[in-house]
PDB file of C-alpha atoms in Angstrom:
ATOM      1  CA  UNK A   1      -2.651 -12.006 -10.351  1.00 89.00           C
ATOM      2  CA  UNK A   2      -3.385  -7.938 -10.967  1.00 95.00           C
ATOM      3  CA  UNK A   3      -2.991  -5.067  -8.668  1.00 97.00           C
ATOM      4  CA  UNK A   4      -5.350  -2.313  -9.457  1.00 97.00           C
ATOM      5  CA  UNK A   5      -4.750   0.967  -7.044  1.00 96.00           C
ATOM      6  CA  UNK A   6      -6.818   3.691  -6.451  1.00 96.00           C
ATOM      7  CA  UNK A   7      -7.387   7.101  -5.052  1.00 97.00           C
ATOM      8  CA  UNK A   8      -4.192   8.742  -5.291  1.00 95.00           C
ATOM      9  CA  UNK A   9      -4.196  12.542  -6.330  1.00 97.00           C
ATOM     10  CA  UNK A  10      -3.618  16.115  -4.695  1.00 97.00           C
ATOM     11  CA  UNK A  11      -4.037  16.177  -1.391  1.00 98.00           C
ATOM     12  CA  UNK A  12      -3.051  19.786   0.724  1.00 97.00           C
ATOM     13  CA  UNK A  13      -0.689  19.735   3.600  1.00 98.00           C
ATOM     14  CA  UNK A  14      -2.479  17.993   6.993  1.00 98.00           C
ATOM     15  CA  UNK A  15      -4.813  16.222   4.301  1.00 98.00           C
ATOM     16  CA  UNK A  16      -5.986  12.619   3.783  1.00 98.00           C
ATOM     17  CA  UNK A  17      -6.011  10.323   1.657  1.00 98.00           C
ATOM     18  CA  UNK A  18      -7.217   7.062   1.123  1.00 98.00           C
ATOM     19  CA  UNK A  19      -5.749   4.672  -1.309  1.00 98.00           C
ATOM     20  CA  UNK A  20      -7.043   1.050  -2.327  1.00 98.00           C
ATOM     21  CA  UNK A  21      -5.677  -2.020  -4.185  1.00 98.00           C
ATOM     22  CA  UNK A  22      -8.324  -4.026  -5.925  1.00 98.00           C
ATOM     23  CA  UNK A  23      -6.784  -7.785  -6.421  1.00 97.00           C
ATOM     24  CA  UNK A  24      -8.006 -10.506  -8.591  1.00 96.00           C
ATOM     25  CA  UNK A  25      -6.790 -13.701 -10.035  1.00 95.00           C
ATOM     26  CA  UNK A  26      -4.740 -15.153  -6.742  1.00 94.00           C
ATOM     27  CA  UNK A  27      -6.453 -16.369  -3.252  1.00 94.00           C
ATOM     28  CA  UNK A  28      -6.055 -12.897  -1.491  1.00 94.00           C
ATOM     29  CA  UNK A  29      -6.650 -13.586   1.833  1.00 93.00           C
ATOM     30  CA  UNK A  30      -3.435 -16.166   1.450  1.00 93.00           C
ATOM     31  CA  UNK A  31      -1.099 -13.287   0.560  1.00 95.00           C
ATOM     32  CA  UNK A  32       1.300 -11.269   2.291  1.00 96.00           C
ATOM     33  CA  UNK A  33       0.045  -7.211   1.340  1.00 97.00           C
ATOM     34  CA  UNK A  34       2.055  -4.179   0.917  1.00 98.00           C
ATOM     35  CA  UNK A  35       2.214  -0.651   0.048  1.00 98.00           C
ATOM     36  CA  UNK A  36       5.388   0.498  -1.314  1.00 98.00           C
ATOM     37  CA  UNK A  37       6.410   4.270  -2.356  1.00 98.00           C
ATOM     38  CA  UNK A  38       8.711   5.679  -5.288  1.00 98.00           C
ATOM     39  CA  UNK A  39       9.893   9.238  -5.611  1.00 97.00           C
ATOM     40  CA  UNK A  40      11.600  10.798  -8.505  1.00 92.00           C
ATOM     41  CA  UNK A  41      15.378  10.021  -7.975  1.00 95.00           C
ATOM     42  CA  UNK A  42      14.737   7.250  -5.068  1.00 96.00           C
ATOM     43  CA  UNK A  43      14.475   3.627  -4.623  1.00 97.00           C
ATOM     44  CA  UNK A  44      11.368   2.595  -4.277  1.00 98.00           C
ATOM     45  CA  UNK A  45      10.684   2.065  -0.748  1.00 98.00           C
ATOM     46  CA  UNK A  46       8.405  -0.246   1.949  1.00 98.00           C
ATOM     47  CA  UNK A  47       5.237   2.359   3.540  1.00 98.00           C
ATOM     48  CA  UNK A  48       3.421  -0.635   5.204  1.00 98.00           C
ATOM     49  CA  UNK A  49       2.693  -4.223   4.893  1.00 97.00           C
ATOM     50  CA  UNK A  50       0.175  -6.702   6.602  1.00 96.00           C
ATOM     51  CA  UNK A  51       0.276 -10.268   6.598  1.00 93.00           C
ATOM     52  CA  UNK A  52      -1.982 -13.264   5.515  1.00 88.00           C
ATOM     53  CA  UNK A  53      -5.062 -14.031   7.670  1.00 77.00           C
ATOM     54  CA  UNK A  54      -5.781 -14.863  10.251  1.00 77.00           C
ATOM     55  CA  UNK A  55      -2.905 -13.229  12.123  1.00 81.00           C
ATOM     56  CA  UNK A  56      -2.560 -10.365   9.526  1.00 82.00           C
ATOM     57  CA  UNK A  57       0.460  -8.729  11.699  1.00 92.00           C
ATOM     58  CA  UNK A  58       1.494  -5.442  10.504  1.00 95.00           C
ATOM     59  CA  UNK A  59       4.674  -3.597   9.922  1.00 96.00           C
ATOM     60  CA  UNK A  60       4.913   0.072   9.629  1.00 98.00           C
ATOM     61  CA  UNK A  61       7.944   2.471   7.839  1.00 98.00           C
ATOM     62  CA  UNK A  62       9.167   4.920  10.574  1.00 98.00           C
ATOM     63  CA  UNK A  63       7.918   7.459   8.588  1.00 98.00           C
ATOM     64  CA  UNK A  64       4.168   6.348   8.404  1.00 98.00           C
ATOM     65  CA  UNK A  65       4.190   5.348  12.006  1.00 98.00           C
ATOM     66  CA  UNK A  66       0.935   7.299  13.186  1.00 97.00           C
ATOM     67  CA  UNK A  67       0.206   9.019  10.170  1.00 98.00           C
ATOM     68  CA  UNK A  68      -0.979   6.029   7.527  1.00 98.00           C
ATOM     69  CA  UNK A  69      -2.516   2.624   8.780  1.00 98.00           C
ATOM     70  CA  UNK A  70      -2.588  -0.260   6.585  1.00 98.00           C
ATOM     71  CA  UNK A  71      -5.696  -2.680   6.050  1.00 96.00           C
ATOM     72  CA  UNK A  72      -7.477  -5.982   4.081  1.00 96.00           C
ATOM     73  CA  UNK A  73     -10.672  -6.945   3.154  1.00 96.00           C
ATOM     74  CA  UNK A  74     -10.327 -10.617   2.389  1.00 95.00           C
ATOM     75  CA  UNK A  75     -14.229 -10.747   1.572  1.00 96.00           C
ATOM     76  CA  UNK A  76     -13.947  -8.146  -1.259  1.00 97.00           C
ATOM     77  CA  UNK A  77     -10.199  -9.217  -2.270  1.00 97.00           C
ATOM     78  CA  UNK A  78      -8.900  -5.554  -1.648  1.00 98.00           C
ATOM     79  CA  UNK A  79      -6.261  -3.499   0.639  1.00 97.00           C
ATOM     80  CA  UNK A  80      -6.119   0.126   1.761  1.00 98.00           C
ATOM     81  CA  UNK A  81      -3.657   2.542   2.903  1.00 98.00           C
ATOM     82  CA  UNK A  82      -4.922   5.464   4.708  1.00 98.00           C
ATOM     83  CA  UNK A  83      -3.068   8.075   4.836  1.00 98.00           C
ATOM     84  CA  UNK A  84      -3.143  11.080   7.217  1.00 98.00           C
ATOM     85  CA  UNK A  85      -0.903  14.252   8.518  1.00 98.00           C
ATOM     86  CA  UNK A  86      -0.137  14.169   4.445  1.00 98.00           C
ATOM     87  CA  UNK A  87       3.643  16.185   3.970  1.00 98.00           C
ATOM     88  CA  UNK A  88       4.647  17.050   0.778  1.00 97.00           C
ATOM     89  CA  UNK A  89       7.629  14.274   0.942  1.00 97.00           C
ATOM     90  CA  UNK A  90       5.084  11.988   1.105  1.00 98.00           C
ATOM     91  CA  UNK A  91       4.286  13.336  -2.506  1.00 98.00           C
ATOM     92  CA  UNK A  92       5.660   9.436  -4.764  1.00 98.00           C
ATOM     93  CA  UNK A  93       3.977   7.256  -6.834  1.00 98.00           C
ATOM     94  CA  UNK A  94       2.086   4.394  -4.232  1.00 98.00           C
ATOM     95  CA  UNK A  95       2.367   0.942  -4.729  1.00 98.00           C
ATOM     96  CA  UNK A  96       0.205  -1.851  -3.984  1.00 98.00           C
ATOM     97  CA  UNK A  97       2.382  -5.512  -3.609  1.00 98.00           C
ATOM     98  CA  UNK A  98       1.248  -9.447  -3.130  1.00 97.00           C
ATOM     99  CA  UNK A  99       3.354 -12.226  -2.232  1.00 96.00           C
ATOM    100  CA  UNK A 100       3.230 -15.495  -1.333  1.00 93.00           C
ATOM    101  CA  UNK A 101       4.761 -18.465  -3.436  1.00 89.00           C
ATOM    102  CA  UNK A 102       4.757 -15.970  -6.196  1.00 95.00           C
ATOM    103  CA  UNK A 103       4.934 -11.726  -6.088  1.00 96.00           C
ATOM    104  CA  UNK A 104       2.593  -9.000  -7.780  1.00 97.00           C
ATOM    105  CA  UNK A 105       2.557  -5.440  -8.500  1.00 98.00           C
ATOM    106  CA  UNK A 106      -0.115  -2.975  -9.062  1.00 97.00           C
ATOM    107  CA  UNK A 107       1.328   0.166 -11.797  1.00 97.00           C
ATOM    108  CA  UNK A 108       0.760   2.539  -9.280  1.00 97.00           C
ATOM    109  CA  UNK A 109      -0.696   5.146  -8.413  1.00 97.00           C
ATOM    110  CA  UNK A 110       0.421   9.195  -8.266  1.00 98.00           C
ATOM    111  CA  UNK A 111       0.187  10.970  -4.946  1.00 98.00           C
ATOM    112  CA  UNK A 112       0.944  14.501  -4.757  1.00 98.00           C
ATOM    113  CA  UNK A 113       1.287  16.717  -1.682  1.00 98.00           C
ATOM    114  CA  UNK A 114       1.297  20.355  -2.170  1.00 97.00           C
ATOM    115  CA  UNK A 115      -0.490  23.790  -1.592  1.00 95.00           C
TER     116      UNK A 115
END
């Protein structure tokens, strides 16, 4: 399988962003899906995940509880994170993650909150 993310960058204070995870080579809709986080000098930490169809539960880090919402697109084999009320702690390197009988990562992708 390969993770491909997306749409990281700068992003002010209060911003948005929205990131996405392009997968390919695994049945998607079949894995569990998750966005993980990694700041300089931390362990690299759970943001989100959502579960295979057709329940596709979803699970939420306290600190992305109302801010960032998690989603799949089984039809075009990709995942999102949208992220709002950005904070500069939020600024870490996002990670997209598939699992199922095996696990995946995407390389990541840079998010930076600043003004």
């Amino acid at each position: 399988g390969r993770l491909v993310e997306s749409g990281g960058g700068l992003a002010q204070p209060g911003g948005s962003l929205r990131l996405s995870c392009e997968v390919s080579g695994i049945i998607f809709s079949m894995y569990n899906v998750a966005w993980y986080r990694q700041a300089p000098g931390t362990q690299r930490e759970l943001v989100a995940r959502i579960g295979w169809e057709p329940t596709a539960n979803t699970d939420y880090a306290d600190f992305a509880k109302g801010r960032f919402t998690i989603s799949r697109d089984n039809a075009k084999s990709t995942m999102y994170l949208q992220m709002n009320s950005l904070k500069p702690e939020d600024t870490a390197v996002y990670y997209c993650y598939a699992v199922r009988w095996t696990e995946f990562w995407g390389q990541g992708t840079q998010v930076t909150v600043s003004s």
